PDB file of C-alpha atoms in Angstrom:
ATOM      1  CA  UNK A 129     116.123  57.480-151.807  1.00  0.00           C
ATOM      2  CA  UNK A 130     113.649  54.690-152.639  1.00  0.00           C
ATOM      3  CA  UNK A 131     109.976  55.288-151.326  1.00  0.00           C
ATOM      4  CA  UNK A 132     108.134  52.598-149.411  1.00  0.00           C
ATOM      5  CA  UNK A 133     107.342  49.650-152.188  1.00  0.00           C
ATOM      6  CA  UNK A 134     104.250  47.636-151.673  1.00  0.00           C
ATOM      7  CA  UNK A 135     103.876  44.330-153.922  1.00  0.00           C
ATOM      8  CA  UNK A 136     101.946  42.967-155.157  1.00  0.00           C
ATOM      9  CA  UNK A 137     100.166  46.473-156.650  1.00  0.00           C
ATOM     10  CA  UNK A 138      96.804  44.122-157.452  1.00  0.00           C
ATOM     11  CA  UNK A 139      95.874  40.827-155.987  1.00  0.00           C
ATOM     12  CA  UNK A 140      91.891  38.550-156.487  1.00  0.00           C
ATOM     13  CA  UNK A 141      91.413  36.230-154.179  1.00  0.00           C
ATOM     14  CA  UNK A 142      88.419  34.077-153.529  1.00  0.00           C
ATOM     15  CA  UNK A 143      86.720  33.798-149.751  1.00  0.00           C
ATOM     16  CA  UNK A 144      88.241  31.863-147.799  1.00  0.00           C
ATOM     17  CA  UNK A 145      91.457  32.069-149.216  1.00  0.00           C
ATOM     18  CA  UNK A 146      94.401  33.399-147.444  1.00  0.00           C
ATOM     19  CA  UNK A 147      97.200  36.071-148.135  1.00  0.00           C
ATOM     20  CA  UNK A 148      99.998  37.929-147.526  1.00  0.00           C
ATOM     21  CA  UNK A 149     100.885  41.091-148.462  1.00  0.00           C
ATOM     22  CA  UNK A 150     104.560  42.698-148.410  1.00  0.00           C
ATOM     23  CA  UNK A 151     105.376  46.202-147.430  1.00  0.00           C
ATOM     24  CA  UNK A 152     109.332  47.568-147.592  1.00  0.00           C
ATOM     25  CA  UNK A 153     109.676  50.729-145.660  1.00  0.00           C
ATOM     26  CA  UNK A 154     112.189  53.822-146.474  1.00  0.00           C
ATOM     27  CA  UNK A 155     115.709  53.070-145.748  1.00  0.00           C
ATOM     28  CA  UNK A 156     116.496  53.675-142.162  1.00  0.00           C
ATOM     29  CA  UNK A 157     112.712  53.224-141.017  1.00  0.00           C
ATOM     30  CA  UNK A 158     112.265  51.132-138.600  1.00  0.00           C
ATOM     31  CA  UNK A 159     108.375  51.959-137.717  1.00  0.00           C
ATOM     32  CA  UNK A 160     105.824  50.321-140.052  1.00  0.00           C
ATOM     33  CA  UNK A 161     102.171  50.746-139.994  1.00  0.00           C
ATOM     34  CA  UNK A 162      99.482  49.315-142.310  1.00  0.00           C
ATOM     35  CA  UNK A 163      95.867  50.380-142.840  1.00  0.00           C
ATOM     36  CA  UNK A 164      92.984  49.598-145.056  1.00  0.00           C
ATOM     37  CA  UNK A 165      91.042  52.055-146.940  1.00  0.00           C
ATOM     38  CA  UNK A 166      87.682  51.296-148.136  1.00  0.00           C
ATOM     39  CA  UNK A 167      85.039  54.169-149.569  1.00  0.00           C
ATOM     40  CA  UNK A 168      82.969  53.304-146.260  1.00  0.00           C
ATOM     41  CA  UNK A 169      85.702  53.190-143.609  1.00  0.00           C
ATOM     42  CA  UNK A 170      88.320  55.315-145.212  1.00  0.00           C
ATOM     43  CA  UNK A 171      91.743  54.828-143.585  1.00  0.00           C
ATOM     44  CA  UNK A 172      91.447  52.461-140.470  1.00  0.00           C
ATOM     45  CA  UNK A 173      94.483  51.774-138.851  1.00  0.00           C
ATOM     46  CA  UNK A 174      95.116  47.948-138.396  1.00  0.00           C
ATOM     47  CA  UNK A 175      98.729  47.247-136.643  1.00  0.00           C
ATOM     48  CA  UNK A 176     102.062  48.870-136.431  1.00  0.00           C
ATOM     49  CA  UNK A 177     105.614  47.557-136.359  1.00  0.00           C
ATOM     50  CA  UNK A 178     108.615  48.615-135.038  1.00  0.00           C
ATOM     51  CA  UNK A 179     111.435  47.119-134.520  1.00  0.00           C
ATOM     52  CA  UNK A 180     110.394  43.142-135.440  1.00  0.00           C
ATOM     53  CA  UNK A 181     107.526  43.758-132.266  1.00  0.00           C
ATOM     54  CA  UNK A 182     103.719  44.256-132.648  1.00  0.00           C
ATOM     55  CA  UNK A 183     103.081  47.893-131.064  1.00  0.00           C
ATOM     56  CA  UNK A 184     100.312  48.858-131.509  1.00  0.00           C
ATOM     57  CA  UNK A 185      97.167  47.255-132.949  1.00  0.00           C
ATOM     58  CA  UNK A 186      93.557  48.474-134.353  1.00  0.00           C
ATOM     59  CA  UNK A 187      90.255  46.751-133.925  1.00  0.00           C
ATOM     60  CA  UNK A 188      90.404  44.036-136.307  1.00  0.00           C
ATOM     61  CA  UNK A 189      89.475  40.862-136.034  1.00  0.00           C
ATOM     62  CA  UNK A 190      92.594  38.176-135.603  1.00  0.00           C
ATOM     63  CA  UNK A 191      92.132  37.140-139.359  1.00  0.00           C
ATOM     64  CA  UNK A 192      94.050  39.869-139.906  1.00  0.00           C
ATOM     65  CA  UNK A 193      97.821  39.277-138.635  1.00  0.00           C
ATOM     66  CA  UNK A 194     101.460  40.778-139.395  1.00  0.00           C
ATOM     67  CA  UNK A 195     105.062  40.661-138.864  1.00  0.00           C
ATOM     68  CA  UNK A 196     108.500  42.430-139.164  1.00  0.00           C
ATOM     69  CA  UNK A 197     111.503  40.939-140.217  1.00  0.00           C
ATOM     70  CA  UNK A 198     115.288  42.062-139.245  1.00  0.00           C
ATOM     71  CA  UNK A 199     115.701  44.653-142.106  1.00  0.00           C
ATOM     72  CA  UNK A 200     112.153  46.403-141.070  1.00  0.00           C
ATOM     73  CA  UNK A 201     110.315  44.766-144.108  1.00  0.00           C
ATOM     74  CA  UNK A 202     107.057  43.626-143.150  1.00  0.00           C
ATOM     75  CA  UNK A 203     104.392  41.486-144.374  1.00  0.00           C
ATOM     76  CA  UNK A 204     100.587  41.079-143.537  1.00  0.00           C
ATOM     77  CA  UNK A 205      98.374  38.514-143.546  1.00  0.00           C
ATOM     78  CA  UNK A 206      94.868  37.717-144.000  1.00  0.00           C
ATOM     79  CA  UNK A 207      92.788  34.071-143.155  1.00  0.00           C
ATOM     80  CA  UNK A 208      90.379  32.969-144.348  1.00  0.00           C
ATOM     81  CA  UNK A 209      89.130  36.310-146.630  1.00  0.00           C
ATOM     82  CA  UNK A 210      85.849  37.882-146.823  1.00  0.00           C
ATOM     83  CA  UNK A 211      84.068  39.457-149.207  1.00  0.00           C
ATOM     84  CA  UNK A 212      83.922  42.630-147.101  1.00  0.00           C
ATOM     85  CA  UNK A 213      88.005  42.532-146.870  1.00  0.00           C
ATOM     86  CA  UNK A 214      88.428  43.709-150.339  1.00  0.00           C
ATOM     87  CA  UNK A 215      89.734  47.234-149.773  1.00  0.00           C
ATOM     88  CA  UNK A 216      93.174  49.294-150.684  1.00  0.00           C
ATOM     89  CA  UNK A 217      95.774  48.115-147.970  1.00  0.00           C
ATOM     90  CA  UNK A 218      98.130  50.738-147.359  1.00  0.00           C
ATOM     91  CA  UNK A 219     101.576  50.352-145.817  1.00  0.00           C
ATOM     92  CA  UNK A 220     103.354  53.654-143.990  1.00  0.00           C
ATOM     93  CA  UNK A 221     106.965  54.144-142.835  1.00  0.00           C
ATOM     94  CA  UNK A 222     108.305  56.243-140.258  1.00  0.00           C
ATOM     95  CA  UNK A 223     111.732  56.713-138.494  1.00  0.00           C
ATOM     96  CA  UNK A 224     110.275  55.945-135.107  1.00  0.00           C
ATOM     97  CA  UNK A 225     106.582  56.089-135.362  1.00  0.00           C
ATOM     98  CA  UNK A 226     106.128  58.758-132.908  1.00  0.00           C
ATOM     99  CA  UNK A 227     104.867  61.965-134.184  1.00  0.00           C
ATOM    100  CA  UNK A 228     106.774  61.655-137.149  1.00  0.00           C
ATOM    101  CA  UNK A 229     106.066  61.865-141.082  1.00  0.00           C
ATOM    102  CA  UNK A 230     104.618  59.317-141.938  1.00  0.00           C
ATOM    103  CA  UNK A 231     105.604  58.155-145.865  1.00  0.00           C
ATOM    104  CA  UNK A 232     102.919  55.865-147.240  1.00  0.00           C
ATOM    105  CA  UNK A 233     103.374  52.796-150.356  1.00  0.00           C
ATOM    106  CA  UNK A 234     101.278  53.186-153.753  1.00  0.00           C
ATOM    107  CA  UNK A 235      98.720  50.048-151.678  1.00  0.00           C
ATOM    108  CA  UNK A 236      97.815  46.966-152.481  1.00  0.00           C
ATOM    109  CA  UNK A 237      94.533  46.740-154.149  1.00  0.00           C
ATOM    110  CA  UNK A 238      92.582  43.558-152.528  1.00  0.00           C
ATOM    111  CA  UNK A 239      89.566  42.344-153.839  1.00  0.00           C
ATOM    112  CA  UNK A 240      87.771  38.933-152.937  1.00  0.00           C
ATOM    113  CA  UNK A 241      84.987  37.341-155.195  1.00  0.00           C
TER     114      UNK A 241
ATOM    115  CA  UNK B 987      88.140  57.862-127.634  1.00  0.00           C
ATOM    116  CA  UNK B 988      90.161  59.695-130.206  1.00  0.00           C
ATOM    117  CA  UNK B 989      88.154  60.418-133.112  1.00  0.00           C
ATOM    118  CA  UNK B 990      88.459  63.293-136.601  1.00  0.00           C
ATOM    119  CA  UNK B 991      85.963  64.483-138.438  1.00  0.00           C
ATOM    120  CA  UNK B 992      85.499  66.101-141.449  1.00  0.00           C
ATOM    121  CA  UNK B 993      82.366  67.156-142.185  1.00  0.00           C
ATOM    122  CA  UNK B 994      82.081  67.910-146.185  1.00  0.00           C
ATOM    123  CA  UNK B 995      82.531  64.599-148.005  1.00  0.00           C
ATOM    124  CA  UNK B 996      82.954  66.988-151.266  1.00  0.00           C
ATOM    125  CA  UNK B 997      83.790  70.264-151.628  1.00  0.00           C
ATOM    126  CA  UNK B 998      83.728  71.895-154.924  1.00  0.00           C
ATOM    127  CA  UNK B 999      85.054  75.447-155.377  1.00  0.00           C
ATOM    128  CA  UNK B1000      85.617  77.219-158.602  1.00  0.00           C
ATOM    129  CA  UNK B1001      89.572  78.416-159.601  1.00  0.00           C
ATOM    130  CA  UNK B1002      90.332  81.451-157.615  1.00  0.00           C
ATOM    131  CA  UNK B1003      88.301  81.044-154.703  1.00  0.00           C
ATOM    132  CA  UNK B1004      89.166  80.595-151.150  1.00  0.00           C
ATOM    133  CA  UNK B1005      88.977  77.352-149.967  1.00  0.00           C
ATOM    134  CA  UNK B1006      88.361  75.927-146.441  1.00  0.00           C
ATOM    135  CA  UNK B1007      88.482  71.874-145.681  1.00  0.00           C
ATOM    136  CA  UNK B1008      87.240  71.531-142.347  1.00  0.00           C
ATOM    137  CA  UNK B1009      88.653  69.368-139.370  1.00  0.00           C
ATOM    138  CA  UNK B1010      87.484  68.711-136.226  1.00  0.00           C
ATOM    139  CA  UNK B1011      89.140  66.417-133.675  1.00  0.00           C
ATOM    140  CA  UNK B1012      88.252  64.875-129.825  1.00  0.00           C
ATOM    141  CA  UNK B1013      90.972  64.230-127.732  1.00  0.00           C
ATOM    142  CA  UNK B1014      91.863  64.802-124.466  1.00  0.00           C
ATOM    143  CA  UNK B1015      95.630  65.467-124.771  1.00  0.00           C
ATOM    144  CA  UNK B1016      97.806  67.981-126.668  1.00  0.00           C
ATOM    145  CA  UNK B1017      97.633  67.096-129.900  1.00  0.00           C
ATOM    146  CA  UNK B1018      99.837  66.251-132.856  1.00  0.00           C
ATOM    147  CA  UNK B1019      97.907  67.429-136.020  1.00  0.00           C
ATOM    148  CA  UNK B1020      98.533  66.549-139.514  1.00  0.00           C
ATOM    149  CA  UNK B1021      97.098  66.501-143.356  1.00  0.00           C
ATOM    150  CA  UNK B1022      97.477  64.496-145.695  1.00  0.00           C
ATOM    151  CA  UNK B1023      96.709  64.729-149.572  1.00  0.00           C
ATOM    152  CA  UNK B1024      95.801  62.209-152.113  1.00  0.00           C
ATOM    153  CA  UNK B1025      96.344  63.307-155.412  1.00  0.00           C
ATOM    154  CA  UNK B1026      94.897  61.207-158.357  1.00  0.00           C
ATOM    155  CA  UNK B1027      96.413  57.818-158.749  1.00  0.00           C
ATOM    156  CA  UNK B1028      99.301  59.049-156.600  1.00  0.00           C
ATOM    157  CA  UNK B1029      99.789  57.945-153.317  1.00  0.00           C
ATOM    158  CA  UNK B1030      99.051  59.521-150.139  1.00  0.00           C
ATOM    159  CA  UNK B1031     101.222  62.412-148.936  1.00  0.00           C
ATOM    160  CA  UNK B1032     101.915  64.943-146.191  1.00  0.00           C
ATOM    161  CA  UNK B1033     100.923  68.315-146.948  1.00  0.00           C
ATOM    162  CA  UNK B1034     101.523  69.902-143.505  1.00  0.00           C
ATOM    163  CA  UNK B1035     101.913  69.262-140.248  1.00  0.00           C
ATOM    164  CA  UNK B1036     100.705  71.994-137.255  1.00  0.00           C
ATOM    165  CA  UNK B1037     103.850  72.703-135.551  1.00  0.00           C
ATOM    166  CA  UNK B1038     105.765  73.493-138.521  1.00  0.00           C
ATOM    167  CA  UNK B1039     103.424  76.181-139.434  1.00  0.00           C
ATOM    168  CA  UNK B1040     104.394  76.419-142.435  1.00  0.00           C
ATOM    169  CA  UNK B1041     102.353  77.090-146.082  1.00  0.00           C
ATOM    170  CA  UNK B1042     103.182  74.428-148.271  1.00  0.00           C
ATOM    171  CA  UNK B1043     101.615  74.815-151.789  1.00  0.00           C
ATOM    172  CA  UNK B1044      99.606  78.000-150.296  1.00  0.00           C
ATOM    173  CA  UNK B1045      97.872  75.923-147.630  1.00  0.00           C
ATOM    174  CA  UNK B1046      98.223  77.085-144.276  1.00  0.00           C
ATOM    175  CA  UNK B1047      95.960  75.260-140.985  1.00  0.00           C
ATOM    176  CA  UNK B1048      95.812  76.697-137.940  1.00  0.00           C
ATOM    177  CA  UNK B1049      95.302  74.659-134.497  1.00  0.00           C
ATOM    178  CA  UNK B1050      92.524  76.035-132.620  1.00  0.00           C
ATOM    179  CA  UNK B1051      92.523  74.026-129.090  1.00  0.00           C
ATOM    180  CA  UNK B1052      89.283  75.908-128.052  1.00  0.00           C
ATOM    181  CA  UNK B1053      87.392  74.607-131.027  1.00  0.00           C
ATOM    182  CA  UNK B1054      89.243  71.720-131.757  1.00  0.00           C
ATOM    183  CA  UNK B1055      89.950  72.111-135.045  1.00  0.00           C
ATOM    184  CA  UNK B1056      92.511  72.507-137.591  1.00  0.00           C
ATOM    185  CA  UNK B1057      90.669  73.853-140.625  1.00  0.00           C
ATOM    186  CA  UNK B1058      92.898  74.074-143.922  1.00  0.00           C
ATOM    187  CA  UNK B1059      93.168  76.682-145.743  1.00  0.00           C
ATOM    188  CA  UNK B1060      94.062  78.393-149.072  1.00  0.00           C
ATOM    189  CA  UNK B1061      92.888  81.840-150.559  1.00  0.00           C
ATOM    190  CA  UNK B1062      93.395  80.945-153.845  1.00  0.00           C
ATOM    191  CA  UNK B1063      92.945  77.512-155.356  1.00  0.00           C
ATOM    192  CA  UNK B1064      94.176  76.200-157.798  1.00  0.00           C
ATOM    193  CA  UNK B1065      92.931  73.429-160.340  1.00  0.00           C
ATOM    194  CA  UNK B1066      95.663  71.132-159.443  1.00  0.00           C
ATOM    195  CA  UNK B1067      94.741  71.304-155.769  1.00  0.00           C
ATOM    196  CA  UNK B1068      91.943  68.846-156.209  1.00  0.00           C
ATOM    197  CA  UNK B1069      92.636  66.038-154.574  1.00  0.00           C
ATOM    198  CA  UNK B1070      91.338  63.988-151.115  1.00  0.00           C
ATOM    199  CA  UNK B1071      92.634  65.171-148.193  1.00  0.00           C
ATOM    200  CA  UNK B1072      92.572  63.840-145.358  1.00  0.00           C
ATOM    201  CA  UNK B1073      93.025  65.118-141.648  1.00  0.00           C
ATOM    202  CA  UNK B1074      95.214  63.352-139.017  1.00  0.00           C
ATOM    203  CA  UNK B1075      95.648  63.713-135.350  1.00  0.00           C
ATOM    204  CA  UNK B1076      98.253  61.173-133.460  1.00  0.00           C
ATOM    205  CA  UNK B1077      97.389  60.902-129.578  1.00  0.00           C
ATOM    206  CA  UNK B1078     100.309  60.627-127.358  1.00  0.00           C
ATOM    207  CA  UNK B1079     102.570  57.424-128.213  1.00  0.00           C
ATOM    208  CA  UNK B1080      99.932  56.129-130.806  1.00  0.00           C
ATOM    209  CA  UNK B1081      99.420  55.997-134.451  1.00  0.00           C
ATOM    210  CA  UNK B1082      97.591  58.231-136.339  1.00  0.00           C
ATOM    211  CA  UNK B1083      94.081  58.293-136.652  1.00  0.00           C
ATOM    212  CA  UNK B1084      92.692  59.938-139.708  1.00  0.00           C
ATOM    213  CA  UNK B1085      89.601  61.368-140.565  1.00  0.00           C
ATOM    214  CA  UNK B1086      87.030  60.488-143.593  1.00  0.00           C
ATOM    215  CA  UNK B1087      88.452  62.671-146.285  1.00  0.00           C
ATOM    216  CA  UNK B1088      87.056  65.848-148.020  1.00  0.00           C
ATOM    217  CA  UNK B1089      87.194  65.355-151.960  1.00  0.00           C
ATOM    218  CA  UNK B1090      87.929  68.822-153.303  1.00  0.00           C
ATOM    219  CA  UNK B1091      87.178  69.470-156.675  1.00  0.00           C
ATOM    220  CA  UNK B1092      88.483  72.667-157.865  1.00  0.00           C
ATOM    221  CA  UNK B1093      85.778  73.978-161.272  1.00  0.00           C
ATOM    222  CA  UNK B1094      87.794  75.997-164.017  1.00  0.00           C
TER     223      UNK B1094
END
């Protein structure tokens, strides 16, 4: 079956700016969580998804927003981007997002000039 | 506050040797323990999980709940084991929290 798909692969963006980002989890997932990875941070966990609600949520600022539509895709979004939010977002699936694998997306690769 | 750490940023080991990534976690709860492996320009993958116990790819970890640590393991590596890898501990009803990453660098 299809792995989770994260588009675009490569986005530049200049501060201020906003974006979204698109993650499409495993068939049958309906838990989606996103992260950033940085060489400072590493993996920092920002929000998760599961079933269209907001479950669970990191500590990042409100810039930093998401969603889940009806067929488990979700999307993320950034305002008004800073230079320090260029970073690898990753997306993961899960079937339920409680103590299970967890399938991660190739990432989007952020960076902001 | 749940928290993993792994100590050794970079590990390098020459072919044949044992190899131990360390892991260290804090929390309060039984714990759900996990690694993950990023190979190069792949993307991030489980390699085990602790209550399988099973050896994938001749890795084994072992939960030790008086330490608090689930050290990884293999007696042999290989030159295709270098990779990141990354521990993981999910507290009770929450997402996973990983730790910094070990770069291991297996030398020919």
């Amino acid at each position: 079956k299809a792995g989770v798909t994260q588009t675009p692969r490569y986005l530049i963006k200049t501060r201020g700016q906003q974006v979204t980002l698109s993650c499409s989890p495993i068939s049958g997932h309906r838990s989606v969580s996103w992260y950033q990875q940085t060489p400072g941070q590493g993996l920092q966990f920002l929000f998760e998804y599961f079933s269209e609600t907001q479950r669970n949520k990191g500590n990042f600022p409100g810039r930093f927003s998401g969603r889940q539509f009806s067929n488990s895709r979700s999307e993320m979004n950034v305002s008004t981007l800073e230079l320090g939010d260029s970073a690898l977002y990753l997306c993961a699936s899960s079937l339920d997002g409680k103590n299970t694998e967890a399938f991660f997306g190739q990432g989007t690769r952020l960076t902001v000039v | 506050a749940q928290r993993v750490t792994q100590p050794e940023k970079l590990l390098s080991v020459f072919k044949g040797a044992p190899v131990e990534l360390k892991c260290n976690y804090s929390y309060s709860g039984s714990p759900e323990l996990f690694w993950y492996v990023q190979y190069s320009r792949q993307r991030l993958q489980l390699l085990l999980r602790h209550i399988s116990r099973e050896s994938i790819k001749g890795f084994t970890a072992d939960l030790n709940k008086g330490e608090t640590s689930f050290h990884l393991k293999k007696p042999f590596a290989q030159e295709e084991d270098s990779a990141m890898y990354y521990c993981a501990l999910v507290p009770y009803g929450q997402n996973f929290v990983f730790g910094p990453g070990t770069r291991l660098s297996v030398l020919p």
